[in-house]
CSV table of C-alpha atoms and ligand atoms in Angstrom, one decimal:
chain,number,residue,atom,x,y,z
D,34,MET,CA,4.1,-13.5,-25.0
D,35,SER,CA,7.3,-15.3,-23.9
D,36,ILE,CA,10.3,-14.0,-22.0
D,37,LEU,CA,14.0,-14.5,-22.5
D,38,VAL,CA,16.2,-14.1,-19.4
D,39,VAL,CA,19.9,-14.0,-19.2
D,40,GLY,CA,21.4,-14.1,-15.7
D,41,SER,CA,23.3,-16.0,-13.1
D,42,ILE,CA,22.5,-19.5,-11.9
D,43,ALA,CA,24.2,-20.0,-8.6
D,44,TYR,CA,24.7,-22.0,-5.5
D,45,ASP,CA,24.2,-19.6,-2.6
D,46,SER,CA,25.3,-19.9,1.0
D,47,VAL,CA,23.4,-17.5,3.1
D,48,SER,CA,23.4,-16.6,6.8
D,49,THR,CA,20.8,-14.6,8.6
D,50,PRO,CA,20.7,-13.6,12.4
D,51,ASN,CA,18.9,-16.8,13.2
D,52,ARG,CA,19.7,-19.5,10.6
D,53,MET,CA,21.9,-20.4,7.7
D,54,ALA,CA,21.7,-22.4,4.5
D,55,GLN,CA,24.5,-23.8,2.4
D,56,GLU,CA,24.6,-24.2,-1.3
D,57,SER,CA,21.0,-23.6,-2.0
D,58,LEU,CA,20.0,-23.1,-5.6
D,59,GLY,CA,20.1,-19.3,-6.4
D,60,GLY,CA,21.2,-16.8,-9.0
D,61,SER,CA,19.3,-14.0,-10.6
D,62,ALA,CA,18.0,-16.0,-13.5
D,63,THR,CA,16.8,-18.8,-11.3
D,64,PHE,CA,14.6,-16.6,-9.1
D,65,PHE,CA,13.4,-14.5,-12.1
D,66,SER,CA,12.5,-17.6,-14.2
D,67,LEU,CA,10.6,-19.4,-11.4
D,68,ALA,CA,8.5,-16.3,-10.6
D,69,ALA,CA,7.7,-15.5,-14.2
D,70,SER,CA,7.0,-19.1,-15.0
D,71,TYR,CA,3.6,-18.9,-13.2
D,72,PHE,CA,2.4,-16.3,-15.8
D,73,ALA,CA,4.3,-16.8,-19.1
D,74,PRO,CA,6.7,-19.1,-20.9
D,75,VAL,CA,10.3,-18.4,-20.0
D,76,SER,CA,13.6,-19.4,-21.7
D,77,VAL,CA,16.8,-19.0,-19.7
D,78,VAL,CA,20.3,-18.3,-21.0
D,79,GLY,CA,23.2,-19.0,-18.7
D,80,VAL,CA,25.9,-21.4,-17.7
D,81,VAL,CA,26.3,-24.0,-15.0
D,82,GLY,CA,29.2,-26.2,-14.0
D,83,GLU,CA,29.7,-29.9,-13.9
D,84,ASP,CA,28.5,-29.9,-10.3
D,85,PHE,CA,25.0,-28.5,-11.1
D,86,ARG,CA,22.5,-30.9,-9.5
D,87,LYS,CA,20.2,-32.9,-11.7
D,88,GLU,CA,17.3,-32.3,-9.4
D,89,ASP,CA,17.7,-28.5,-9.7
D,90,LEU,CA,17.6,-28.7,-13.5
D,91,ARG,CA,14.6,-31.0,-13.3
D,92,MET,CA,12.8,-28.6,-10.9
D,93,LEU,CA,13.3,-25.7,-13.4
D,94,GLN,CA,12.0,-27.9,-16.3
D,95,GLU,CA,9.0,-29.0,-14.2
D,96,HIS,CA,8.0,-25.4,-14.0
D,97,GLY,CA,7.9,-25.3,-17.8
D,98,ILE,CA,11.1,-23.2,-18.0
D,99,ASP,CA,12.9,-23.7,-21.3
D,100,THR,CA,16.5,-24.6,-20.3
D,101,GLY,CA,17.8,-25.2,-23.8
D,102,GLY,CA,20.0,-22.1,-23.4
D,103,LEU,CA,21.5,-23.2,-20.2
D,104,ILE,CA,24.8,-24.7,-21.0
D,105,ARG,CA,27.0,-26.9,-18.9
D,106,ARG,CA,30.8,-26.2,-18.8
D,107,PRO,CA,33.7,-27.9,-17.2
D,108,GLY,CA,34.3,-26.3,-13.8
D,109,ARG,CA,32.2,-25.2,-10.9
D,110,THR,CA,28.8,-23.4,-10.9
D,111,PHE,CA,28.9,-19.7,-9.8
D,112,ARG,CA,29.0,-19.4,-6.0
D,113,TRP,CA,27.7,-16.5,-3.9
D,114,VAL,CA,28.2,-16.3,-0.1
D,115,GLY,CA,26.1,-13.6,1.7
D,116,GLU,CA,25.1,-12.5,5.1
D,117,TYR,CA,22.2,-10.4,6.5
D,118,GLY,CA,22.5,-8.6,9.8
D,119,HIS,CA,19.4,-7.4,11.7
D,120,ASP,CA,18.6,-5.2,8.8
D,121,MET,CA,17.3,-7.8,6.4
D,122,ASN,CA,17.1,-5.3,3.6
D,123,GLU,CA,20.8,-5.3,2.9
D,124,ALA,CA,22.9,-8.3,1.9
D,125,HIS,CA,26.6,-8.2,2.7
D,126,THR,CA,28.6,-10.2,0.1
D,127,LEU,CA,31.2,-12.3,1.8
D,128,ASP,CA,32.4,-14.1,-1.3
D,129,THR,CA,31.7,-14.2,-5.1
D,130,GLN,CA,33.2,-16.9,-7.2
D,131,LEU,CA,32.4,-16.5,-10.8
D,132,ASN,CA,33.7,-19.9,-11.7
D,133,VAL,CA,32.2,-21.0,-15.1
D,134,PHE,CA,30.8,-17.4,-15.6
D,135,ALA,CA,34.4,-16.1,-15.8
D,136,ASP,CA,34.7,-17.0,-19.5
D,137,PHE,CA,31.1,-17.5,-20.4
D,138,GLN,CA,30.0,-16.0,-23.8
D,139,PRO,CA,26.2,-16.1,-24.2
D,140,LYS,CA,25.1,-17.4,-27.5
D,141,LEU,CA,21.5,-17.0,-28.5
D,142,ALA,CA,20.0,-19.8,-30.6
D,143,ALA,CA,18.5,-18.5,-33.9
D,144,GLU,CA,15.0,-18.8,-32.6
D,145,ALA,CA,15.9,-16.9,-29.4
D,146,ARG,CA,17.1,-13.7,-31.2
D,147,GLN,CA,13.7,-12.1,-31.5
D,148,PRO,CA,12.2,-12.3,-28.0
D,149,ALA,CA,9.1,-10.3,-27.2
D,150,TYR,CA,10.3,-9.6,-23.7
D,151,LEU,CA,13.9,-9.6,-22.6
D,152,PHE,CA,15.2,-9.5,-19.0
D,153,LEU,CA,18.9,-8.9,-18.5
D,154,ALA,CA,19.1,-10.1,-14.9
D,155,ASN,CA,22.0,-9.2,-12.7
D,156,ILE,CA,25.1,-10.5,-14.4
D,157,ASP,CA,28.3,-9.1,-15.9
D,158,PRO,CA,27.3,-6.0,-18.0
D,159,ASP,CA,29.6,-7.2,-20.8
D,160,LEU,CA,27.4,-10.3,-21.0
D,161,GLN,CA,24.2,-8.3,-20.9
D,162,GLN,CA,25.6,-6.2,-23.8
D,163,ALA,CA,26.6,-9.4,-25.7
D,164,VAL,CA,23.0,-10.5,-25.6
D,165,ILE,CA,21.7,-7.1,-26.8
D,166,GLY,CA,24.2,-7.4,-29.7
D,167,GLN,CA,22.7,-10.7,-30.9
D,168,LEU,CA,19.1,-9.4,-31.1
D,169,GLN,CA,17.6,-9.5,-34.6
D,170,SER,CA,14.7,-7.3,-33.7
D,171,TRP,CA,14.1,-5.0,-30.7
D,172,PRO,CA,11.8,-6.6,-28.1
D,173,ARG,CA,8.6,-5.0,-26.9
D,174,MET,CA,10.2,-4.6,-23.5
D,175,VAL,CA,13.8,-4.9,-22.4
D,176,ALA,CA,14.4,-4.6,-18.7
D,177,GLY,CA,17.7,-4.9,-16.8
D,178,ASP,CA,19.0,-5.3,-13.3
D,179,THR,CA,22.5,-5.0,-11.8
D,180,MET,CA,24.2,-4.8,-8.4
D,181,ASN,CA,27.0,-3.1,-6.4
D,182,PHE,CA,29.6,-5.6,-7.7
D,183,TRP,CA,29.1,-4.4,-11.3
D,184,ILE,CA,28.4,-0.8,-10.5
D,185,GLN,CA,31.8,-0.5,-8.8
D,186,GLY,CA,33.6,-3.1,-10.9
D,187,LYS,CA,32.4,-2.3,-14.5
D,188,PRO,CA,30.9,1.2,-14.5
D,189,ASP,CA,31.5,2.0,-18.2
D,190,ALA,CA,30.1,-1.3,-19.5
D,191,LEU,CA,27.1,-0.9,-17.2
D,192,ALA,CA,26.5,2.7,-18.4
D,193,LYS,CA,26.3,1.4,-21.9
D,194,VAL,CA,23.7,-1.2,-21.0
D,195,ILE,CA,21.6,1.3,-19.0
D,196,GLY,CA,21.6,3.5,-22.1
D,197,GLU,CA,19.9,0.7,-24.0
D,198,VAL,CA,17.4,-0.8,-21.7
D,199,GLY,CA,13.9,0.7,-21.6
D,200,THR,CA,13.3,-0.4,-17.9
D,201,LEU,CA,15.9,-0.4,-15.1
D,202,MET,CA,15.0,-2.4,-12.0
D,203,ILE,CA,17.4,-1.9,-9.1
D,204,ASN,CA,17.3,-1.7,-5.4
D,205,GLU,CA,17.5,1.6,-3.5
D,206,GLY,CA,21.1,1.2,-2.3
D,207,GLU,CA,22.2,0.4,-5.8
D,208,LEU,CA,20.4,3.4,-7.1
D,209,ARG,CA,22.3,5.6,-4.7
D,210,LEU,CA,25.6,4.1,-5.6
D,211,LEU,CA,24.9,4.4,-9.3
D,212,THR,CA,23.8,8.0,-9.3
D,213,ARG,CA,25.7,9.2,-6.2
D,214,GLU,CA,22.5,10.9,-5.2
D,215,THR,CA,20.8,10.2,-1.9
D,216,ASN,CA,17.3,11.6,-2.7
D,217,MET,CA,15.4,8.9,-4.6
D,218,VAL,CA,13.3,11.3,-6.7
D,219,LYS,CA,16.4,13.2,-7.9
D,220,ALA,CA,18.2,9.9,-8.5
D,221,ALA,CA,15.2,8.6,-10.5
D,222,ARG,CA,15.1,11.8,-12.6
D,223,LEU,CA,18.8,11.2,-13.4
D,224,VAL,CA,18.3,7.6,-14.5
D,225,LEU,CA,15.4,8.6,-16.7
D,226,SER,CA,17.6,11.1,-18.4
D,227,GLN,CA,20.2,8.4,-19.3
D,228,GLY,CA,18.0,6.1,-21.5
D,229,PRO,CA,15.4,4.1,-19.6
D,230,THR,CA,11.8,5.3,-19.8
D,231,MET,CA,10.9,3.4,-16.6
D,232,LEU,CA,12.7,2.9,-13.4
D,233,VAL,CA,11.6,0.4,-10.7
D,234,VAL,CA,13.3,0.9,-7.4
D,235,LYS,CA,13.1,-2.1,-5.1
D,236,ARG,CA,13.0,-1.2,-1.4
D,237,GLY,CA,12.9,-4.5,0.5
D,238,GLU,CA,10.4,-4.4,3.4
D,239,TYR,CA,9.4,-0.9,2.3
D,240,GLY,CA,8.0,-2.1,-1.0
D,241,ALA,CA,8.9,-0.7,-4.5
D,242,VAL,CA,8.4,2.5,-6.5
D,243,CYS,CA,8.0,2.8,-10.2
D,244,PHE,CA,9.0,6.1,-11.9
D,245,THR,CA,8.2,7.1,-15.5
D,246,GLN,CA,8.2,10.7,-17.0
D,247,ASP,CA,4.5,11.0,-16.2
D,248,ASP,CA,3.8,8.7,-13.3
D,249,VAL,CA,5.0,7.6,-9.9
D,250,PHE,CA,3.5,4.5,-8.3
D,251,ALA,CA,4.5,3.0,-4.9
D,252,THR,CA,3.5,-0.3,-3.5
D,253,PRO,CA,4.2,-1.5,0.0
D,254,ALA,CA,5.7,-4.9,0.7
D,255,TYR,CA,3.4,-7.5,2.2
D,256,PRO,CA,3.5,-7.2,6.0
D,257,LEU,CA,5.1,-10.5,7.0
D,258,GLU,CA,5.9,-11.4,10.6
D,259,THR,CA,8.8,-13.6,9.7
D,260,VAL,CA,11.3,-13.0,6.9
D,261,VAL,CA,13.5,-16.1,6.6
D,262,ASP,CA,15.8,-15.2,3.7
D,263,PRO,CA,15.5,-12.1,1.4
D,264,THR,CA,17.9,-13.4,-1.1
D,265,GLY,CA,16.4,-13.3,-4.6
D,266,ALA,CA,13.5,-11.1,-3.6
D,267,GLY,CA,14.5,-8.5,-6.2
D,268,ASP,CA,14.8,-11.0,-9.0
D,269,THR,CA,11.5,-12.6,-7.9
D,270,PHE,CA,9.9,-9.2,-8.0
D,271,ALA,CA,11.2,-8.7,-11.5
D,272,GLY,CA,9.9,-12.1,-12.5
D,273,GLY,CA,6.4,-11.5,-11.3
D,274,PHE,CA,6.4,-8.0,-12.7
D,275,MET,CA,7.6,-9.0,-16.2
D,276,GLY,CA,5.7,-12.3,-16.2
D,277,TYR,CA,2.5,-10.4,-15.7
D,278,LEU,CA,3.3,-7.8,-18.4
D,279,ALA,CA,4.3,-10.6,-20.9
D,280,ALA,CA,1.1,-12.6,-20.1
D,281,THR,CA,-1.1,-9.5,-20.6
D,282,ASN,CA,1.1,-7.9,-23.3
D,283,ASP,CA,-0.2,-4.5,-22.1
D,284,LEU,CA,2.3,-1.9,-21.2
D,285,SER,CA,-0.1,0.9,-20.2
D,286,ILE,CA,0.5,2.7,-17.0
D,287,GLY,CA,-2.6,1.1,-15.3
D,288,ASN,CA,-1.3,-2.4,-16.2
D,289,VAL,CA,2.3,-1.5,-15.1
D,290,ARG,CA,0.8,-0.6,-11.7
D,291,ARG,CA,-0.9,-4.0,-11.5
D,292,ALA,CA,2.4,-5.7,-12.5
D,293,MET,CA,4.1,-3.8,-9.5
D,294,ILE,CA,1.6,-5.5,-7.2
D,295,VAL,CA,2.2,-8.9,-8.8
D,296,GLY,CA,5.9,-8.4,-8.4
D,297,SER,CA,5.3,-7.7,-4.7
D,298,VAL,CA,3.1,-10.7,-4.3
D,299,MET,CA,5.8,-13.0,-5.7
D,300,ALA,CA,8.6,-11.4,-3.7
D,301,SER,CA,6.6,-11.8,-0.5
D,302,PHE,CA,6.4,-15.5,-1.0
D,303,ASN,CA,10.1,-15.8,-1.8
D,304,VAL,CA,11.3,-14.4,1.5
D,305,GLU,CA,9.3,-17.0,3.5
D,306,ASP,CA,12.0,-19.7,3.0
D,307,PHE,CA,15.6,-20.1,2.1
D,308,GLY,CA,16.5,-20.2,-1.6
D,309,PRO,CA,13.6,-20.8,-4.0
D,310,GLY,CA,12.0,-23.2,-1.4
D,311,ARG,CA,8.6,-21.4,-1.2
D,312,LEU,CA,8.7,-20.0,-4.8
D,313,GLN,CA,9.0,-23.4,-6.4
D,314,ALA,CA,6.0,-24.8,-4.5
D,315,LEU,CA,3.4,-22.2,-5.1
D,316,THR,CA,-0.1,-22.8,-6.3
D,317,THR,CA,-2.2,-20.4,-8.5
D,318,THR,CA,-4.7,-20.2,-5.7
D,319,ALA,CA,-2.1,-19.0,-3.2
D,320,ILE,CA,-0.9,-16.4,-5.7
D,321,GLN,CA,-4.4,-15.3,-6.4
D,322,ASP,CA,-5.3,-15.0,-2.6
D,323,ARG,CA,-2.3,-12.9,-1.9
D,324,TYR,CA,-3.0,-10.6,-4.9
D,325,ARG,CA,-6.4,-10.1,-3.3
D,326,ASP,CA,-4.8,-9.4,0.1
D,327,PHE,CA,-2.7,-6.7,-1.6
D,328,TRP,CA,-5.8,-5.2,-3.0
D,329,ARG,CA,-7.2,-4.8,0.5
D,330,LEU,CA,-3.8,-3.6,1.8
D,331,THR,CA,-3.5,-0.8,-0.8
D,332,TYR,CA,-7.2,0.0,-1.5
D,333,PHE,CA,-7.9,3.7,-1.1
D,334,ASP,CA,-11.5,4.7,-2.0
D,335,GLY,CA,-12.2,7.2,-4.8
D,336,THR,CA,-12.3,10.2,-2.5
D,337,GLY,CA,-8.8,11.6,-3.4
D,338,ASP,CA,-10.4,14.7,-5.1
D,339,ARG,CA,-12.8,15.5,-2.2
D,340,PRO,CA,-11.9,18.4,0.2
D,341,LEU,CA,-10.6,17.2,3.6
D,342,PRO,CA,-12.4,18.5,6.7
D,343,ARG,CA,-11.1,21.8,8.0
D,344,ARG,CA,-10.7,22.7,11.6
D,345,LYS,CA,-13.6,25.0,12.6
D,346,ASP,CA,-12.8,26.6,16.1
J,579,AMP,P1,18.8,-10.4,-5.0
J,579,AMP,O1,18.6,-10.8,-3.6
J,579,AMP,O2,17.4,-10.4,-5.8
J,579,AMP,O3,19.4,-9.1,-5.3
J,579,AMP,O4,19.7,-11.4,-5.8
J,579,AMP,C1,20.4,-12.4,-5.1
J,579,AMP,C2,21.0,-13.4,-6.1
J,579,AMP,O5,22.0,-12.7,-6.9
J,579,AMP,C3,21.7,-14.5,-5.5
J,579,AMP,O6,21.0,-15.7,-5.7
J,579,AMP,C4,23.1,-14.6,-6.0
J,579,AMP,O7,23.5,-15.8,-6.5
J,579,AMP,C5,23.1,-13.6,-7.2
J,579,AMP,N1,24.3,-12.8,-7.3
J,579,AMP,C6,25.0,-12.4,-6.2
J,579,AMP,N2,26.1,-11.7,-6.7
J,579,AMP,C7,26.1,-11.7,-8.1
J,579,AMP,C8,26.9,-11.2,-9.1
J,579,AMP,N3,28.0,-10.5,-8.9
J,579,AMP,N4,26.5,-11.4,-10.4
J,579,AMP,C9,25.4,-12.1,-10.7
J,579,AMP,N5,24.6,-12.6,-9.7
J,579,AMP,C10,24.9,-12.5,-8.4
């Protein structure tokens, strides 16, 4: 099954305690598409400016990503400037320039109006809604992401989108901000009462947790000695997660659990370099090997129902 994604395509300037990178290719749709492209066909809807580099477009196309819905407009591509302190789990936004996104109106081509899988990546919730409004049939899965900028800037539009998506994928800080609840379990229950049937909470180096009415599943993050740049890890996680679900077209709880691991695998690669440097150069062998590493990391034998030893003195 194929995936349609609408989201930002950006040039990011990012600094971490040790290094910095200027104007690397970024944006929620970019990281998502690249990660998902290893598993399933992806079409991207978004806008870039006149300054969008030819080699970046070519790189996306070389990954088999359908860029027919990526339009070029007069003006500059979206810019995001962010900084990480010693806590690499939290990005501090220094500057957001919407540029060509400021008056972008997504228009789905006739053949894109019945996607099987739809991902509304982090973008203005009004644009996410505009995409939903153009659907001719409801996809098998609609997932959405957002961030502080929109939670604080457009809460009403965002609430409407959250009421329509089946799956919400946000990070822990955003979940707190959205629900004003510090306890993750209570916050999850609140979100699951507002429309979504599944909530995936991304927790940076602490992994990710998936909540549904009947199940909770937690995956760790891959233990890496060096994290170069966490930008895009959440979108990459979502791309691996949804790419795997679309490829298998199986939304059972057991398969969703596997998809959580695949999301973690892809995110672990992404943080190893600035921008999509590592993500764009992956091999299926490297992905498969890390999936196996995750199996070892999370494997717990089948003794969960056996009594534990009791102290005998
Ligand atoms: P993540 O680290 O997965 O949360 O996503 C980081 C990406 O989100 C960066 O590549 C940014 O270009 C993009 N981004 C940052 N702010 C916004 C925003 N307000 N709207 C859409 N995308 C954004």
